[in-house]
Amino acid sequence: MTEELLPGTAAAFVLLEHLWAKPLREAIREAGGPPVAEGFLTPQALAPVAAELLTRTQTVDDLTAAHQASGRVTSRTQ
């Protein structure tokens, strides 16, 4: 997705943690219910996403610094 963004544009990612779901999952397992599918994210699953976000953040910071060094002012640098 980030490759599709034009300079000067932005995107947002929202990650929600459904705290109510953890006790529900435990209650189902304790009652003998087998898991059919799970959508809970683990730290291992998030590691590639975190690495990508870190890389993209650094790229944005580098571009902002280059714009400031060249004297170009953008809405982000004002």
CSV table of N, CA and C in Angstrom, one decimal:
chain,number,residue,atom,x,y,z
A,1,MET,N,0.8,-1.2,0.0
A,1,MET,CA,0.0,0.0,0.0
A,1,MET,C,0.9,1.3,0.0
A,2,THR,N,2.0,1.2,0.7
A,2,THR,CA,2.8,2.4,0.9
A,2,THR,C,3.4,2.8,-0.5
A,3,GLU,N,3.6,1.9,-1.3
A,3,GLU,CA,4.2,2.2,-2.7
A,3,GLU,C,3.2,3.0,-3.5
A,4,GLU,N,1.9,2.8,-3.2
A,4,GLU,CA,0.8,3.5,-4.0
A,4,GLU,C,0.6,5.0,-3.5
A,5,LEU,N,1.1,5.3,-2.3
A,5,LEU,CA,0.9,6.7,-1.8
A,5,LEU,C,1.7,7.7,-2.6
A,6,LEU,N,1.1,8.8,-2.9
A,6,LEU,CA,1.8,9.9,-3.6
A,6,LEU,C,2.5,10.7,-2.5
A,7,PRO,N,3.6,11.4,-2.9
A,7,PRO,CA,4.3,12.3,-2.0
A,7,PRO,C,3.3,13.3,-1.4
A,8,GLY,N,3.4,13.6,-0.1
A,8,GLY,CA,2.5,14.5,0.5
A,8,GLY,C,1.2,14.0,0.9
A,9,THR,N,1.0,12.6,0.7
A,9,THR,CA,-0.3,12.0,1.2
A,9,THR,C,0.0,11.1,2.4
A,10,ALA,N,-1.0,10.6,3.0
A,10,ALA,CA,-0.8,9.8,4.2
A,10,ALA,C,-1.8,8.7,4.2
A,11,ALA,N,-1.5,7.7,5.1
A,11,ALA,CA,-2.5,6.6,5.3
A,11,ALA,C,-2.4,6.3,6.8
A,12,ALA,N,-3.5,5.7,7.3
A,12,ALA,CA,-3.6,5.3,8.7
A,12,ALA,C,-3.9,3.8,8.8
A,13,PHE,N,-3.3,3.2,9.8
A,13,PHE,CA,-3.6,1.8,10.1
A,13,PHE,C,-4.2,1.8,11.6
A,14,VAL,N,-5.3,1.0,11.8
A,14,VAL,CA,-5.9,1.0,13.1
A,14,VAL,C,-5.8,-0.5,13.5
A,15,LEU,N,-5.3,-0.7,14.7
A,15,LEU,CA,-5.3,-2.1,15.2
A,15,LEU,C,-6.1,-2.0,16.6
A,16,LEU,N,-7.1,-2.8,16.6
A,16,LEU,CA,-7.9,-2.9,17.8
A,16,LEU,C,-7.7,-4.2,18.6
A,17,GLU,N,-7.6,-4.0,19.9
A,17,GLU,CA,-7.5,-5.2,20.7
A,17,GLU,C,-8.9,-5.4,21.4
A,18,HIS,N,-9.5,-6.5,21.2
A,18,HIS,CA,-10.8,-6.8,21.8
A,18,HIS,C,-10.6,-7.5,23.1
A,19,LEU,N,-10.5,-6.8,24.2
A,19,LEU,CA,-10.2,-7.4,25.5
A,19,LEU,C,-11.2,-8.3,25.9
A,20,TRP,N,-12.5,-8.1,25.5
A,20,TRP,CA,-13.6,-8.9,25.9
A,20,TRP,C,-13.4,-10.3,25.3
A,21,ALA,N,-12.7,-10.5,24.2
A,21,ALA,CA,-12.6,-11.7,23.5
A,21,ALA,C,-11.7,-12.8,24.2
A,22,LYS,N,-10.8,-12.3,25.0
A,22,LYS,CA,-9.8,-13.2,25.6
A,22,LYS,C,-10.6,-14.1,26.6
A,23,PRO,N,-11.4,-13.5,27.6
A,23,PRO,CA,-12.1,-14.4,28.5
A,23,PRO,C,-13.1,-15.3,27.8
A,24,LEU,N,-13.7,-14.8,26.7
A,24,LEU,CA,-14.6,-15.7,25.9
A,24,LEU,C,-13.9,-16.9,25.3
A,25,ARG,N,-12.7,-16.6,24.7
A,25,ARG,CA,-12.0,-17.7,24.1
A,25,ARG,C,-11.6,-18.7,25.2
A,26,GLU,N,-11.2,-18.3,26.4
A,26,GLU,CA,-10.8,-19.2,27.5
A,26,GLU,C,-12.0,-20.0,27.9
A,27,ALA,N,-13.2,-19.3,28.1
A,27,ALA,CA,-14.4,-20.0,28.5
A,27,ALA,C,-14.8,-21.1,27.5
A,28,ILE,N,-14.7,-20.8,26.2
A,28,ILE,CA,-15.0,-21.8,25.2
A,28,ILE,C,-14.1,-23.0,25.3
A,29,ARG,N,-12.8,-22.7,25.4
A,29,ARG,CA,-11.8,-23.8,25.5
A,29,ARG,C,-12.0,-24.7,26.8
A,30,GLU,N,-12.3,-24.0,27.9
A,30,GLU,CA,-12.5,-24.7,29.2
A,30,GLU,C,-13.8,-25.6,29.1
A,31,ALA,N,-14.7,-25.2,28.3
A,31,ALA,CA,-15.9,-26.0,28.1
A,31,ALA,C,-15.7,-27.1,27.0
A,32,GLY,N,-14.5,-27.2,26.5
A,32,GLY,CA,-14.3,-28.3,25.5
A,32,GLY,C,-14.5,-27.9,24.1
A,33,GLY,N,-14.8,-26.6,23.9
A,33,GLY,CA,-15.0,-26.2,22.5
A,33,GLY,C,-13.7,-26.1,21.7
A,34,PRO,N,-13.7,-26.8,20.5
A,34,PRO,CA,-12.4,-26.7,19.7
A,34,PRO,C,-12.3,-25.4,18.9
A,35,PRO,N,-11.1,-24.9,18.8
A,35,PRO,CA,-11.0,-23.6,18.0
A,35,PRO,C,-11.1,-24.0,16.5
A,36,VAL,N,-11.9,-23.2,15.8
A,36,VAL,CA,-12.1,-23.4,14.4
A,36,VAL,C,-11.1,-22.5,13.6
A,37,ALA,N,-11.1,-21.3,14.1
A,37,ALA,CA,-10.2,-20.3,13.5
A,37,ALA,C,-9.9,-19.2,14.6
A,38,GLU,N,-8.7,-18.6,14.5
A,38,GLU,CA,-8.4,-17.6,15.5
A,38,GLU,C,-7.8,-16.4,14.7
A,39,GLY,N,-8.2,-15.2,15.2
A,39,GLY,CA,-7.7,-14.0,14.5
A,39,GLY,C,-6.8,-13.2,15.4
A,40,PHE,N,-6.4,-13.7,16.5
A,40,PHE,CA,-5.6,-13.0,17.5
A,40,PHE,C,-4.2,-12.8,17.0
A,41,LEU,N,-3.6,-11.7,17.0
A,41,LEU,CA,-2.3,-11.4,16.6
A,41,LEU,C,-1.3,-11.7,17.7
A,42,THR,N,-0.2,-12.3,17.2
A,42,THR,CA,0.9,-12.6,18.2
A,42,THR,C,2.1,-11.6,17.9
A,43,PRO,N,3.0,-11.5,18.9
A,43,PRO,CA,4.1,-10.6,18.6
A,43,PRO,C,4.9,-11.1,17.4
A,44,GLN,N,5.0,-12.4,17.2
A,44,GLN,CA,5.7,-12.9,16.0
A,44,GLN,C,5.0,-12.5,14.7
A,45,ALA,N,3.7,-12.5,14.7
A,45,ALA,CA,2.9,-12.1,13.5
A,45,ALA,C,3.1,-10.6,13.2
A,46,LEU,N,3.2,-9.8,14.3
A,46,LEU,CA,3.4,-8.4,14.1
A,46,LEU,C,4.8,-7.9,13.8
A,47,ALA,N,5.8,-8.7,14.0
A,47,ALA,CA,7.2,-8.3,13.8
A,47,ALA,C,7.4,-7.8,12.4
A,48,PRO,N,6.9,-8.5,11.3
A,48,PRO,CA,7.2,-7.9,10.0
A,48,PRO,C,6.4,-6.6,9.7
A,49,VAL,N,5.3,-6.4,10.3
A,49,VAL,CA,4.5,-5.2,10.2
A,49,VAL,C,5.3,-4.1,10.9
A,50,ALA,N,5.8,-4.3,12.1
A,50,ALA,CA,6.5,-3.3,12.8
A,50,ALA,C,7.8,-2.9,12.0
A,51,ALA,N,8.5,-3.9,11.5
A,51,ALA,CA,9.7,-3.6,10.7
A,51,ALA,C,9.4,-2.7,9.5
A,52,GLU,N,8.3,-3.0,8.8
A,52,GLU,CA,7.8,-2.2,7.6
A,52,GLU,C,7.5,-0.8,8.0
A,53,LEU,N,6.8,-0.7,9.1
A,53,LEU,CA,6.4,0.7,9.6
A,53,LEU,C,7.6,1.5,10.0
A,54,LEU,N,8.6,0.8,10.6
A,54,LEU,CA,9.8,1.5,11.0
A,54,LEU,C,10.6,2.0,9.8
A,55,THR,N,10.6,1.1,8.7
A,55,THR,CA,11.3,1.5,7.5
A,55,THR,C,10.6,2.7,6.8
A,56,ARG,N,9.3,2.6,6.8
A,56,ARG,CA,8.5,3.7,6.1
A,56,ARG,C,8.6,5.0,6.9
A,57,THR,N,8.7,4.9,8.2
A,57,THR,CA,8.8,6.1,9.1
A,57,THR,C,10.2,6.8,8.8
A,58,GLN,N,11.2,5.9,8.7
A,58,GLN,CA,12.5,6.5,8.4
A,58,GLN,C,12.5,7.1,7.0
A,59,THR,N,11.9,6.5,6.1
A,59,THR,CA,11.8,7.1,4.7
A,59,THR,C,11.1,8.5,4.7
A,60,VAL,N,10.0,8.6,5.5
A,60,VAL,CA,9.3,9.8,5.6
A,60,VAL,C,10.2,10.9,6.3
A,61,ASP,N,10.9,10.5,7.3
A,61,ASP,CA,11.8,11.4,8.0
A,61,ASP,C,12.9,11.9,7.1
A,62,ASP,N,13.4,10.9,6.3
A,62,ASP,CA,14.5,11.3,5.3
A,62,ASP,C,14.0,12.3,4.3
A,63,LEU,N,12.8,12.0,3.8
A,63,LEU,CA,12.2,12.9,2.7
A,63,LEU,C,11.9,14.3,3.3
A,64,THR,N,11.4,14.3,4.6
A,64,THR,CA,11.1,15.6,5.2
A,64,THR,C,12.4,16.4,5.4
A,65,ALA,N,13.5,15.7,5.9
A,65,ALA,CA,14.8,16.4,6.0
A,65,ALA,C,15.3,16.9,4.7
A,66,ALA,N,15.1,16.1,3.7
A,66,ALA,CA,15.6,16.6,2.3
A,66,ALA,C,14.8,17.8,1.9
A,67,HIS,N,13.5,17.8,2.1
A,67,HIS,CA,12.7,19.0,1.7
A,67,HIS,C,13.2,20.2,2.5
A,68,GLN,N,13.4,20.0,3.8
A,68,GLN,CA,13.8,21.2,4.6
A,68,GLN,C,15.2,21.7,4.2
A,69,ALA,N,16.1,20.8,3.8
A,69,ALA,CA,17.4,21.1,3.4
A,69,ALA,C,17.4,21.9,2.1
A,70,SER,N,16.5,21.5,1.2
A,70,SER,CA,16.4,22.2,-0.1
A,70,SER,C,15.6,23.5,0.0
A,71,GLY,N,15.0,23.8,1.1
A,71,GLY,CA,14.3,25.1,1.3
A,71,GLY,C,12.8,24.9,0.9
A,72,ARG,N,12.4,23.7,0.4
A,72,ARG,CA,11.0,23.5,0.1
A,72,ARG,C,10.2,23.3,1.4
A,73,VAL,N,9.1,24.0,1.5
A,73,VAL,CA,8.3,23.9,2.7
A,73,VAL,C,7.0,23.2,2.3
A,74,THR,N,6.7,22.1,3.0
A,74,THR,CA,5.4,21.4,2.8
A,74,THR,C,4.5,21.6,4.0
A,75,SER,N,3.3,21.1,3.9
A,75,SER,CA,2.4,21.3,5.0
A,75,SER,C,2.9,20.5,6.2
A,76,ARG,N,3.6,19.4,6.0
A,76,ARG,CA,4.1,18.6,7.1
A,76,ARG,C,5.3,19.3,7.8
A,77,THR,N,6.0,20.2,7.1
A,77,THR,CA,7.2,20.8,7.7
A,77,THR,C,6.9,22.2,8.3
A,78,GLN,N,5.7,22.7,8.1
A,78,GLN,CA,5.3,24.0,8.6
A,78,GLN,C,5.1,24.0,10.0
